[in-house]
Amino acid sequence: MCGIVGYIGEGDAVSILIESLKKLEYRGYDSAGLALLDDEGKPQVFKSEGEISQLESILPKLSSCVGIGHTRWATHGKPSTVNAHPHVSGSICVVHNGIIENYQELKEALESEGFIFVSDTDTEVLAHLINKYHTEHPGDLAGALKSALEVVRGSYALAVLSEEHPHELVAARKDSPLIIGLGENENFIASDIPAILKYTNRVIYVDNLEMVTVKKTSVQVFDLEGNPKTKEEHIIQWDLEAAEKAGYPHFMLKEIHEQTSSIHETLAGRLQELEGDVTFEELGLDKEQIRKLQRIEIIACGTSYNAGLVGKYLFEGQTGIHTDVDNGSEFRYSNPVLAPSTLVIAITQSGETADTLAAVREAASYGCKTLAITNVVGSTMSREASNTIYTRAGPEIGVAATKSFISQLVVLYLLAIHFARVCSMMDADRVRKLLSELRKIPGHVDRILMDKERIQKCAARFSASKDYFFIGRNINYPIALEGALKLKEISYIHAEGYAAGELKHGPLALLSKDVPVVAIAPQGHTYDKILSNIREVKSREASVIAIADSDDNEISKYVDVVIPIPKTDVILSPLLTTVVVQLLAYYTALERDCSIDKPRNLAKSVTVE
Ligand code: F6R
């Protein structure tokens, strides 16, 4: 996730773009840059590593009325000045949010034509492509952009500035957000509304596969064939604070909603449907090394540990590779039994958790290869692990991990599928079916989000409870743990996550009519078992909230509330049941008037032991 902005008008482009970028820092803040045309129409590009304030500190006094800007959250290439946007080719400057999936093949083709690449980013291919087509058809910036977009695969919201076209900016969108702000003798381009709200509340939403030519006094929207489109102007009524949360009352709710796009980002460029496989540029393990793996050891803390448990079910169930999951804090003092044939996977959203880092250092001292799964490019974990896979969920502001967890799960699914394919435990057809189901997950998540009032009502009904139980079986057992963790973390209700079959070994003694039990029960090979567990719970008069498949007509006979989820392959169901438990925790905390984004006693990044 990155933020892009553009300005053309009569105002001071430098201060407007900087102000706008600051409002997008929530989308990323590891480096930033501006491209401007000065009073003489000469392009000036400034970039810097770090936050926008750092970029601001290196800007000279400059008079300009047109420019583009970018705040970055690295996905391809580490945070550095050279990788910061704008990227430049000839007279073309580009800022981009998204991922160009086929950048490697485009890069090789462009290099063979003599284009020289200076960064590690996927975006640089866009700059060279637009330059190439613009050179072939000078005078038509929008046409050059259109030709470039015909050959790229992936997602983008981008803006282009050229010294040969000082009176226009062009922009385009596919699967990454983009809006146009309308002013008097000035217009704006941005990834999100907060960026422009100080200057105007008149907005056009750019839709997928649309391009825009933005001039000082006009805005024209086209489809990618170049046909003009009529767009509605919207008046934004939010104040700035609400706008930073995109109108949501809390970052947590915003981030729960962002999961539809973060899943897309995590998948981008990694699915090979034709071959029936998955590819990770960053894996650092060839097929032979994967086949020789005897064991996987997953190390993580908190929510990331719960993701690791889903990983255990996936690796053991799909690849047959024995997998253990340990808390960083326990592992580091446990005299672990490790051999070089063990792959150690460290899962950490922040990449800075002290216990996980120490545990990985311990594992590395046994000669094991270490693979990090993290959300933060350049984090300590990404620098210390042998290899790193990025989850690409974008910055998460709410202390409670939500979208970063879903993205960790998606990476684990992809890894398990790849390992299973390499170890001949899954054939290409099965992989293709799973990948096609995975592609549907963002749409399914969207349907759960549209039904959130049902979850809100359920949360309100049980919000005065002092204790809660979450039960699940098999691959949804970790989601029971995650549901309980989310609830206690933000609503301060005592909650326990249990393997449903374990209730009878002790916790049943705690159940009564005042203790709600959330039963995660999609249909699968343990469905009948969890129905029996639900009956055990009901006979202790506890209320049961079931999370069940939408076509399950049976379960409502035994429970008090049913929260339906769209039908998917049961092994993918944690990607949907998670969203329900997140919303249940959120609305319970809301009902209890808790500090949702900053729960008491907790921090986003735990850098102490
Ligand atoms: C819970 C939560 C924490 C973190 C844990 C590990 O919502 O966010 O439990 O999951 O502190 O953090 P990372 O993943 O950054 O290592």
Coordinates of C-alpha atoms and ligand atoms in Angstrom, one line a residue:
M1 CA 0.0 0.0 0.0
C2 CA 1.3 3.4 -1.0
G3 CA -0.2 6.9 -1.4
I4 CA -0.2 9.0 -4.5
V5 CA -1.1 12.6 -5.1
G6 CA -1.1 15.1 -7.9
Y7 CA -1.8 18.9 -8.2
I8 CA -2.3 21.2 -11.1
G9 CA -3.6 24.8 -10.7
E10 CA -2.4 28.2 -9.5
G11 CA -1.5 27.4 -5.9
D12 CA 1.9 26.4 -4.4
A13 CA 2.2 22.8 -5.6
V14 CA 5.1 22.1 -3.2
S15 CA 3.2 22.8 0.0
I16 CA -0.1 21.4 -1.3
L17 CA 1.5 18.1 -2.3
I18 CA 3.4 17.8 1.0
E19 CA 0.3 18.5 3.0
S20 CA -1.6 16.0 0.9
L21 CA 1.1 13.3 1.3
K22 CA 1.1 13.8 5.1
K23 CA -2.6 12.9 5.1
L24 CA -1.7 9.6 3.3
E25 CA 1.1 8.6 5.6
Y26 CA -1.3 5.9 7.0
R27 CA -0.8 4.2 3.7
G28 CA 3.0 4.0 4.0
Y29 CA 5.9 6.0 5.3
D30 CA 9.2 4.4 4.5
S31 CA 10.2 6.8 1.8
A32 CA 8.6 9.7 -0.2
G33 CA 9.1 11.9 -3.3
L34 CA 7.9 14.7 -5.5
A35 CA 8.2 15.6 -9.2
L36 CA 7.4 19.2 -10.0
L37 CA 7.6 21.5 -13.0
D38 CA 9.3 24.7 -12.0
D39 CA 8.4 28.2 -13.2
E40 CA 10.4 27.6 -16.4
G41 CA 8.7 24.3 -17.0
K42 CA 11.8 22.2 -16.0
P43 CA 11.2 19.0 -14.1
Q44 CA 12.6 18.8 -10.5
V45 CA 12.5 15.5 -8.7
F46 CA 13.1 15.1 -4.9
K47 CA 13.2 11.9 -3.0
S48 CA 14.1 10.8 0.4
E49 CA 14.1 7.7 2.7
G50 CA 11.9 8.0 5.8
E51 CA 8.8 10.0 6.6
I52 CA 7.3 12.9 4.7
S53 CA 8.9 15.3 7.2
Q54 CA 12.3 14.1 6.0
L55 CA 11.4 14.8 2.3
E56 CA 10.2 18.3 3.4
S57 CA 13.5 19.0 5.0
I58 CA 15.5 18.5 1.8
L59 CA 13.2 20.6 -0.5
P60 CA 14.7 23.9 -1.7
K61 CA 12.5 27.0 -2.2
L62 CA 10.8 26.4 -5.4
S63 CA 7.9 28.0 -7.2
S64 CA 5.7 25.4 -9.0
C65 CA 2.0 25.0 -9.9
V66 CA 2.0 21.4 -11.1
G67 CA 3.4 18.2 -9.6
I68 CA 2.9 14.6 -8.4
G69 CA 4.0 12.9 -5.1
H70 CA 4.2 9.6 -3.4
T71 CA 4.5 8.1 0.0
R72 CA 5.8 4.5 -0.1
W73 CA 5.3 1.2 1.7
A74 CA 7.8 -1.0 0.0
T75 CA 6.8 -4.2 -1.7
H76 CA 9.5 -4.6 -4.4
G77 CA 12.9 -3.4 -3.3
K78 CA 13.9 -2.1 0.1
P79 CA 13.0 1.4 1.3
S80 CA 15.7 3.7 -0.1
T81 CA 16.0 6.9 -2.0
V82 CA 16.6 5.2 -5.3
N83 CA 13.5 3.0 -4.9
A84 CA 11.3 5.9 -3.8
H85 CA 8.9 7.3 -6.4
P86 CA 8.6 9.2 -8.7
H87 CA 10.4 7.1 -11.2
V88 CA 11.7 8.9 -14.2
S89 CA 12.3 7.9 -17.8
G90 CA 13.1 10.6 -20.3
S91 CA 10.5 13.4 -19.8
I92 CA 8.1 11.0 -18.0
C93 CA 7.7 11.0 -14.2
V94 CA 5.4 8.4 -12.6
V95 CA 4.0 7.7 -9.1
H96 CA 2.3 4.4 -8.6
N97 CA 0.4 2.4 -5.9
G98 CA -0.1 -1.2 -6.7
I99 CA 1.9 -4.1 -8.1
I100 CA 3.0 -4.8 -11.7
E101 CA 2.9 -8.6 -11.7
N102 CA 4.7 -9.1 -15.0
Y103 CA 7.4 -6.5 -14.4
Q104 CA 10.3 -8.9 -14.6
E105 CA 9.5 -10.0 -18.2
L106 CA 8.7 -6.3 -19.2
K107 CA 11.9 -5.2 -17.6
E108 CA 14.0 -7.8 -19.6
A109 CA 12.2 -6.7 -22.8
L110 CA 12.8 -3.0 -22.1
E111 CA 16.5 -3.6 -21.2
S112 CA 17.0 -5.4 -24.5
E113 CA 15.7 -2.2 -26.2
G114 CA 18.3 -0.1 -24.3
F115 CA 16.3 1.2 -21.4
I116 CA 18.4 1.5 -18.2
F117 CA 16.9 0.5 -14.9
V118 CA 18.2 2.2 -11.7
S119 CA 15.8 0.9 -9.0
D120 CA 14.6 -2.5 -7.8
T121 CA 10.9 -1.5 -8.1
D122 CA 8.2 -2.8 -10.4
T123 CA 7.0 0.7 -11.0
E124 CA 10.1 1.7 -13.0
V125 CA 8.8 -0.4 -15.9
L126 CA 5.8 1.9 -16.1
A127 CA 7.9 5.0 -16.5
H128 CA 10.0 3.4 -19.3
L129 CA 6.9 1.9 -21.1
I130 CA 5.1 5.3 -21.1
N131 CA 8.3 7.0 -22.3
K132 CA 8.7 4.4 -25.0
Y133 CA 5.1 4.8 -26.3
H134 CA 5.3 8.6 -25.9
T135 CA 8.5 8.7 -28.1
E136 CA 6.7 6.6 -30.7
H137 CA 3.6 9.0 -30.7
P138 CA 4.8 12.3 -29.3
G139 CA 2.2 14.8 -28.2
D140 CA -0.2 12.3 -26.7
L141 CA 0.5 11.6 -23.1
A142 CA -2.9 9.8 -22.4
G143 CA -2.3 7.7 -25.5
A144 CA 1.2 6.7 -24.3
L145 CA -0.3 5.7 -20.9
K146 CA -3.1 3.7 -22.5
S147 CA -0.5 1.8 -24.6
A148 CA 1.5 1.1 -21.5
L149 CA -1.5 -0.2 -19.6
E150 CA -2.3 -2.6 -22.4
V151 CA 0.9 -4.6 -21.7
V152 CA 1.0 -4.5 -17.9
R153 CA -0.7 -7.1 -15.6
G154 CA -1.4 -6.2 -12.0
S155 CA -2.9 -3.4 -10.0
Y156 CA -2.3 0.3 -10.2
A157 CA -3.4 3.8 -9.2
L158 CA -0.9 6.0 -10.9
A159 CA -0.2 9.6 -12.0
V160 CA 2.1 10.8 -14.7
L161 CA 3.8 14.2 -15.2
S162 CA 5.8 15.2 -18.3
E163 CA 7.7 18.4 -19.0
E164 CA 6.4 18.1 -22.6
H165 CA 2.8 18.4 -21.3
P166 CA 3.1 21.1 -18.6
H167 CA -0.7 21.8 -18.6
E168 CA -1.9 18.3 -17.8
L169 CA -1.5 15.3 -15.6
V170 CA -2.8 11.8 -16.5
A171 CA -3.9 9.1 -14.1
A172 CA -5.4 5.6 -14.2
R173 CA -6.8 3.0 -11.9
K174 CA -7.1 -0.7 -11.6
D175 CA -7.7 -2.4 -8.2
S176 CA -6.0 0.4 -6.2
P177 CA -8.0 3.4 -5.0
L178 CA -8.0 6.7 -6.9
I179 CA -10.0 9.9 -6.6
I180 CA -10.0 13.3 -8.3
G181 CA -10.6 16.5 -6.2
L182 CA -12.2 19.4 -8.0
G183 CA -11.3 23.0 -7.2
E184 CA -11.6 26.5 -8.8
N185 CA -8.8 26.8 -11.3
E186 CA -7.1 23.8 -9.7
N187 CA -7.6 20.0 -9.6
F188 CA -6.2 17.2 -7.5
I189 CA -5.3 13.5 -7.8
A190 CA -5.1 11.3 -4.7
S191 CA -5.3 7.8 -3.4
D192 CA -7.8 8.8 -0.7
I193 CA -10.0 11.7 0.3
P194 CA -8.1 13.0 3.4
A195 CA -5.3 14.1 1.0
I196 CA -7.5 16.8 -0.6
L197 CA -10.1 17.6 2.0
K198 CA -8.2 20.7 3.2
Y199 CA -8.6 22.1 -0.3
T200 CA -11.9 20.9 -1.6
N201 CA -14.8 18.6 -0.7
R202 CA -15.9 18.0 -4.4
V203 CA -14.7 14.6 -5.5
I204 CA -15.0 12.2 -8.5
Y205 CA -14.3 8.5 -7.7
V206 CA -12.3 7.0 -10.5
D207 CA -13.5 3.4 -11.1
N208 CA -11.5 0.4 -12.2
L209 CA -10.0 0.5 -15.7
E210 CA -10.6 4.3 -16.1
M211 CA -8.1 6.9 -17.1
V212 CA -8.2 10.6 -16.4
T213 CA -6.7 13.7 -18.0
V214 CA -6.5 16.4 -15.3
K215 CA -5.9 20.1 -16.3
K216 CA -6.2 23.3 -14.3
T217 CA -9.8 23.9 -15.4
S218 CA -11.0 20.5 -16.6
V219 CA -11.1 16.8 -15.8
Q220 CA -11.9 14.2 -18.4
V221 CA -12.4 10.5 -17.6
F222 CA -12.1 7.8 -20.3
D223 CA -12.2 4.0 -20.3
L224 CA -9.1 2.2 -21.4
E225 CA -10.3 2.1 -25.0
G226 CA -10.3 5.9 -24.9
N227 CA -14.1 6.4 -24.8
P228 CA -15.2 9.4 -22.7
K229 CA -17.2 8.6 -19.6
T230 CA -19.6 10.8 -17.7
K231 CA -18.9 10.8 -14.0
E232 CA -20.9 12.0 -11.0
E233 CA -19.4 14.7 -8.6
H234 CA -19.8 13.8 -4.9
I235 CA -19.7 16.3 -2.0
I236 CA -17.8 14.9 1.0
Q237 CA -19.4 15.8 4.3
W238 CA -16.8 14.2 6.6
D239 CA -14.4 16.3 8.8
L240 CA -10.7 15.6 8.4
E241 CA -10.5 13.2 11.4
A242 CA -13.3 11.0 10.1
A243 CA -11.7 11.2 6.6
E244 CA -8.4 9.8 7.8
K245 CA -10.3 6.7 8.8
A246 CA -12.2 6.8 5.5
G247 CA -15.3 7.6 7.4
Y248 CA -15.0 4.7 9.8
P249 CA -15.2 5.4 13.5
H250 CA -12.0 3.4 14.2
F251 CA -8.9 2.3 12.3
M252 CA -9.7 -1.3 13.4
L253 CA -13.0 -1.3 11.5
K254 CA -11.4 0.4 8.5
E255 CA -8.6 -2.3 8.5
I256 CA -11.2 -5.1 8.8
H257 CA -12.8 -3.7 5.7
E258 CA -9.5 -3.3 3.9
Q259 CA -9.0 -7.1 4.0
T260 CA -10.8 -7.4 0.7
S261 CA -8.0 -5.4 -0.9
S262 CA -5.1 -6.7 1.3
I263 CA -5.9 -10.3 0.3
H264 CA -5.6 -9.2 -3.4
E265 CA -2.3 -7.5 -2.7
T266 CA -0.9 -10.7 -0.9
L267 CA -2.0 -12.8 -3.9
A268 CA -0.8 -10.5 -6.6
G269 CA 1.8 -12.0 -8.9
R270 CA 2.1 -15.2 -7.0
L271 CA -0.6 -17.4 -8.6
Q272 CA 0.3 -19.5 -11.6
E273 CA -3.1 -20.8 -12.6
L274 CA -2.0 -22.3 -15.9
E275 CA 0.8 -24.3 -14.4
G276 CA -1.3 -25.1 -11.3
D277 CA 1.4 -23.7 -9.0
V278 CA 2.4 -20.7 -6.8
T279 CA 5.5 -18.7 -7.2
F280 CA 7.5 -16.7 -4.6
E281 CA 10.4 -14.7 -5.9
E282 CA 11.6 -14.3 -2.3
L283 CA 11.4 -17.9 -1.1
G284 CA 15.1 -18.8 -1.5
L285 CA 14.4 -22.5 -1.5
D286 CA 14.6 -24.5 -4.7
K287 CA 12.6 -27.7 -5.4
E288 CA 15.3 -30.0 -4.2
Q289 CA 15.7 -28.1 -0.9
I290 CA 11.9 -28.3 -0.4
R291 CA 11.8 -32.0 -1.1
K292 CA 14.5 -32.6 1.5
L293 CA 12.7 -30.8 4.3
Q294 CA 12.1 -33.1 7.2
R295 CA 10.4 -30.6 9.5
I296 CA 9.0 -27.1 9.7
E297 CA 9.3 -25.1 12.9
I298 CA 7.1 -22.1 13.1
I299 CA 7.9 -19.4 15.6
A300 CA 5.6 -16.4 16.4
C301 CA 3.8 -14.6 19.2
G302 CA 0.1 -13.6 19.8
T303 CA -2.0 -13.3 16.7
S304 CA 0.9 -14.3 14.5
Y305 CA 1.2 -17.5 16.6
N306 CA -2.4 -18.3 15.8
A307 CA -1.6 -17.8 12.1
G308 CA 1.2 -20.3 12.6
L309 CA -1.2 -22.9 14.0
V310 CA -3.3 -22.6 10.8
G311 CA 0.1 -23.1 9.0
K312 CA 0.6 -26.4 11.0
Y313 CA -2.7 -27.8 9.8
L314 CA -1.9 -26.7 6.2
F315 CA 1.7 -28.0 6.1
E316 CA 0.9 -31.3 7.7
G317 CA -2.4 -31.8 6.0
Q318 CA -1.3 -30.8 2.5
T319 CA 2.4 -31.6 2.3
G320 CA 2.9 -34.3 5.0
I321 CA 5.8 -32.3 6.5
H322 CA 5.9 -32.6 10.3
T323 CA 5.3 -29.1 11.6
D324 CA 5.6 -27.6 15.1
V325 CA 4.5 -24.2 16.3
D326 CA 6.1 -22.4 19.2
N327 CA 5.8 -19.1 20.9
G328 CA 9.0 -17.0 20.5
S329 CA 9.2 -16.5 24.3
E330 CA 9.1 -20.2 25.1
F331 CA 11.2 -21.4 22.2
R332 CA 14.2 -19.3 23.0
Y333 CA 14.7 -21.0 26.4
S334 CA 13.6 -24.5 25.4
N335 CA 16.8 -26.2 24.3
P336 CA 15.2 -26.9 20.9
V337 CA 15.9 -30.1 18.9
L338 CA 16.7 -28.7 15.4
A339 CA 18.6 -30.0 12.4
P340 CA 19.7 -28.3 9.2
S341 CA 16.9 -30.2 7.5
T342 CA 14.4 -28.1 9.5
L343 CA 12.9 -25.0 7.9
V344 CA 12.3 -22.3 10.5
I345 CA 9.4 -20.0 9.6
A346 CA 9.1 -16.8 11.7
I347 CA 5.8 -15.0 11.5
T348 CA 5.7 -11.4 12.7
Q349 CA 3.6 -8.6 11.3
S350 CA 5.9 -5.9 12.7
G351 CA 9.2 -7.7 12.1
E352 CA 10.4 -6.3 15.4
T353 CA 9.0 -8.6 18.1
A354 CA 11.9 -9.2 20.5
D355 CA 10.9 -12.7 21.5
T356 CA 10.5 -13.9 17.9
L357 CA 13.7 -12.3 16.8
A358 CA 15.7 -13.9 19.7
A359 CA 14.1 -17.3 18.9
V360 CA 15.1 -17.0 15.2
R361 CA 18.6 -16.1 16.1
E362 CA 18.7 -19.2 18.4
A363 CA 17.4 -21.4 15.5
A364 CA 19.9 -20.0 13.0
S365 CA 22.7 -21.0 15.4
Y366 CA 21.7 -24.6 14.7
G367 CA 22.4 -24.1 11.0
C368 CA 18.7 -24.0 10.0
K369 CA 17.4 -21.9 7.1
T370 CA 15.1 -19.2 8.4
L371 CA 12.2 -17.8 6.4
A372 CA 10.4 -14.6 7.7
I373 CA 6.8 -13.8 6.9
T374 CA 6.4 -10.1 7.8
N375 CA 4.5 -7.0 6.8
V376 CA 7.3 -4.5 7.2
V377 CA 9.9 -4.2 4.5
G378 CA 13.4 -3.5 6.0
S379 CA 12.3 -4.6 9.5
T380 CA 14.9 -6.3 11.7
M381 CA 13.4 -9.7 11.0
S382 CA 13.6 -9.1 7.2
R383 CA 17.2 -8.2 7.6
E384 CA 18.1 -11.2 9.8
A385 CA 16.2 -14.1 8.3
S386 CA 17.8 -16.0 5.4
N387 CA 14.8 -15.0 3.3
T388 CA 11.6 -13.0 3.7
I389 CA 8.1 -13.1 2.2
Y390 CA 6.2 -9.9 2.6
T391 CA 2.5 -10.0 3.4
R392 CA 1.8 -6.6 1.7
A393 CA -1.1 -5.8 3.9
G394 CA -0.1 -2.1 4.2
P395 CA 0.4 -0.2 7.4
E396 CA -1.9 -1.3 10.3
I397 CA -2.7 1.4 12.8
G398 CA -5.1 -0.4 15.1
V399 CA -3.2 -2.2 17.8
A400 CA -5.3 -5.3 17.3
A401 CA -3.9 -7.2 14.3
T402 CA -6.6 -7.8 11.7
K403 CA -5.6 -7.4 8.0
S404 CA -2.0 -8.4 8.8
F405 CA -3.3 -11.7 10.2
I406 CA -5.4 -12.5 7.1
S407 CA -2.4 -11.7 4.9
Q408 CA -0.2 -14.0 7.0
L409 CA -2.8 -16.7 6.4
V410 CA -2.8 -16.1 2.7
V411 CA 1.0 -16.4 2.5
L412 CA 0.8 -19.7 4.5
Y413 CA -1.9 -21.1 2.1
L414 CA 0.3 -20.2 -0.9
L415 CA 3.4 -21.7 0.7
A416 CA 1.6 -24.9 1.6
I417 CA 0.2 -25.2 -1.9
H418 CA 3.7 -24.7 -3.4
F419 CA 5.3 -27.2 -1.1
A420 CA 2.5 -29.7 -1.8
R421 CA 3.0 -29.3 -5.5
V422 CA 6.8 -29.7 -5.3
C423 CA 6.4 -32.8 -3.1
S424 CA 3.8 -34.3 -5.5
M425 CA 1.2 -34.2 -2.7
M426 CA -1.2 -32.1 -4.8
D427 CA -1.9 -32.4 -8.5
A428 CA -2.2 -29.4 -10.8
D429 CA -6.0 -29.7 -11.0
R430 CA -6.4 -29.6 -7.2
V431 CA -4.1 -26.5 -7.1
R432 CA -6.1 -24.8 -9.9
K433 CA -9.3 -25.4 -8.0
L434 CA -7.9 -24.1 -4.7
L435 CA -6.4 -21.0 -6.5
S436 CA -9.7 -20.3 -8.1
E437 CA -11.4 -20.6 -4.7
L438 CA -8.8 -18.3 -3.2
R439 CA -9.5 -15.7 -5.9
K440 CA -13.1 -15.7 -4.7
I441 CA -12.2 -15.0 -1.0
P442 CA -12.2 -11.2 -1.3
G443 CA -15.7 -11.3 -2.7
H444 CA -16.8 -13.6 0.1
V445 CA -15.2 -11.3 2.7
D446 CA -17.1 -8.4 1.2
R447 CA -20.4 -10.3 1.6
I448 CA -19.6 -10.9 5.3
L449 CA -18.9 -7.2 5.7
M450 CA -22.2 -6.3 4.1
D451 CA -24.0 -8.5 6.6
K452 CA -22.1 -6.9 9.6
E453 CA -25.3 -5.5 11.2
R454 CA -26.3 -9.1 12.1
I455 CA -22.9 -9.5 13.9
Q456 CA -23.4 -6.1 15.6
K457 CA -26.8 -7.2 16.9
C458 CA -25.3 -10.4 18.2
A459 CA -22.4 -8.6 19.9
A460 CA -24.9 -6.2 21.6
R461 CA -27.0 -9.1 22.9
F462 CA -24.0 -10.7 24.7
S463 CA -21.9 -7.6 25.5
A464 CA -22.6 -7.7 29.2
S465 CA -21.1 -11.2 29.6
K466 CA -18.2 -11.6 31.9
D467 CA -16.8 -14.7 30.1
Y468 CA -16.9 -16.0 26.6
F469 CA -15.8 -19.2 25.0
F470 CA -14.7 -19.8 21.4
I471 CA -14.6 -23.4 20.1
G472 CA -13.4 -24.8 16.8
R473 CA -12.0 -28.0 15.4
N474 CA -9.1 -28.8 13.1
I475 CA -8.1 -25.8 10.9
N476 CA -10.7 -23.6 12.7
Y477 CA -9.3 -24.3 16.1
P478 CA -6.7 -21.6 15.7
I479 CA -9.5 -19.2 14.7
A480 CA -11.2 -20.0 18.0
L481 CA -8.0 -18.9 19.8
E482 CA -7.8 -15.8 17.6
G483 CA -11.5 -14.9 18.3
A484 CA -10.8 -15.2 22.1
L485 CA -7.6 -13.1 21.8
K486 CA -9.3 -10.4 19.8
L487 CA -12.2 -10.2 22.3
K488 CA -10.1 -10.0 25.4
E489 CA -7.7 -7.6 23.9
I490 CA -10.2 -4.9 22.9
S491 CA -13.4 -5.5 24.9
Y492 CA -11.6 -6.7 28.2
I493 CA -14.0 -9.6 28.5
H494 CA -12.4 -12.8 29.7
A495 CA -12.4 -15.2 26.8
E496 CA -11.0 -18.7 26.2
G497 CA -10.3 -20.4 22.9
Y498 CA -10.6 -24.1 22.9
A499 CA -10.4 -27.1 20.7
A500 CA -14.1 -28.1 20.8
G501 CA -13.4 -31.7 21.8
E502 CA -11.4 -30.5 24.8
L503 CA -14.4 -28.8 26.6
K504 CA -15.4 -32.0 28.3
H505 CA -11.9 -32.3 29.8
G506 CA -12.4 -29.4 32.2
P507 CA -13.9 -26.2 30.9
L508 CA -17.5 -27.5 30.7
A509 CA -17.5 -26.9 34.4
L510 CA -17.5 -23.2 33.7
L511 CA -20.4 -23.1 31.3
S512 CA -23.8 -21.7 32.4
K513 CA -26.5 -19.6 30.9
D514 CA -24.4 -16.5 31.3
V515 CA -21.5 -17.7 29.2
P516 CA -21.9 -17.4 25.5
V517 CA -20.0 -19.9 23.3
V518 CA -19.0 -19.1 19.8
A519 CA -18.8 -22.3 17.8
I520 CA -16.9 -22.1 14.5
A521 CA -18.6 -24.8 12.4
P522 CA -18.2 -24.8 8.7
Q523 CA -19.0 -28.1 7.0
G524 CA -16.1 -30.5 6.8
H525 CA -14.9 -33.8 8.1
T526 CA -15.3 -32.5 11.8
Y527 CA -18.7 -31.0 11.3
D528 CA -20.7 -33.8 13.0
K529 CA -18.2 -33.7 15.9
I530 CA -18.7 -30.0 16.5
L531 CA -22.5 -30.5 16.4
S532 CA -22.1 -33.0 19.3
N533 CA -19.9 -30.4 21.1
I534 CA -22.6 -27.8 20.6
R535 CA -25.2 -30.2 22.2
E536 CA -22.9 -30.7 25.2
V537 CA -22.7 -26.9 25.5
K538 CA -26.5 -26.4 25.1
S539 CA -27.2 -28.9 27.8
R540 CA -25.3 -26.6 30.2
E541 CA -27.8 -23.9 29.2
A542 CA -25.0 -21.7 27.6
S543 CA -26.0 -19.6 24.6
V544 CA -24.4 -20.7 21.3
I545 CA -23.4 -18.4 18.4
A546 CA -22.6 -20.6 15.4
I547 CA -20.5 -19.4 12.5
A548 CA -21.7 -21.7 9.8
D549 CA -21.9 -22.2 6.0
S550 CA -24.7 -20.2 4.4
D551 CA -26.3 -23.4 3.0
D552 CA -26.3 -25.1 6.4
N553 CA -30.0 -25.6 7.2
E554 CA -29.3 -28.0 10.1
I555 CA -27.3 -26.0 12.6
S556 CA -30.0 -23.4 13.5
K557 CA -32.0 -26.1 15.2
Y558 CA -29.3 -26.4 17.9
V559 CA -28.0 -22.9 18.5
D560 CA -29.2 -19.4 19.5
V561 CA -27.7 -17.3 16.7
V562 CA -26.3 -18.3 13.3
I563 CA -23.8 -16.1 11.5
P564 CA -23.6 -17.4 8.0
I565 CA -20.4 -17.3 5.9
P566 CA -20.3 -17.9 2.1
K567 CA -19.5 -21.5 1.1
T568 CA -15.8 -22.2 0.2
D569 CA -13.4 -25.1 0.3
V570 CA -13.4 -25.9 4.0
I571 CA -9.6 -25.6 4.2
L572 CA -9.9 -22.0 3.2
S573 CA -12.8 -21.3 5.7
P574 CA -10.4 -19.7 8.3
L575 CA -10.1 -16.7 5.9
L576 CA -13.9 -16.1 6.4
T577 CA -14.5 -17.2 10.0
T578 CA -11.7 -14.8 11.0
V579 CA -13.6 -11.8 9.7
V580 CA -16.7 -12.8 11.8
V581 CA -14.7 -13.1 15.0
Q582 CA -12.9 -9.8 14.3
L583 CA -16.3 -8.0 13.8
L584 CA -17.8 -9.7 16.9
A585 CA -14.9 -8.4 19.0
Y586 CA -15.1 -5.0 17.4
Y587 CA -18.8 -4.5 18.0
T588 CA -18.6 -5.9 21.6
A589 CA -15.8 -3.4 22.4
L590 CA -17.9 -0.6 20.8
E591 CA -20.9 -1.6 22.9
R592 CA -18.7 -1.5 26.0
D593 CA -17.3 1.9 25.0
C594 CA -13.7 0.6 25.1
S595 CA -10.6 2.3 23.5
I596 CA -10.7 0.1 20.4
D597 CA -7.6 1.3 18.5
K598 CA -5.4 1.6 21.6
P599 CA -6.4 -1.0 24.1
R600 CA -5.1 -0.6 27.6
N601 CA -1.6 -2.0 28.4
L602 CA -0.9 -3.0 24.8
A603 CA 1.5 -1.7 22.1
K604 CA 1.6 -2.3 18.4
S605 CA 5.1 -3.5 18.4
V606 CA 6.5 -5.4 21.3
T607 CA 10.3 -4.8 21.2
V608 CA 11.0 -5.9 24.8
E609 CA 11.3 -9.4 26.2
Ligands
F6R1 C1 -3.0 -9.1 18.8 C2 -1.7 -8.6 18.4 C3 -0.5 -9.2 19.0 C4 0.6 -9.5 18.0 C5 1.9 -10.0 18.8 C6 3.0 -10.3 17.8 O1 -4.0 -8.4 18.0 O2 -1.5 -7.8 17.5 O3 -0.8 -10.4 19.7 O4 0.2 -10.4 17.1 O5 2.4 -9.0 19.6 O6 3.3 -9.2 17.0 P1 4.1 -9.4 15.6 O7 3.2 -10.1 14.7 O8 4.4 -8.0 15.2 O9 5.3 -10.2 15.9

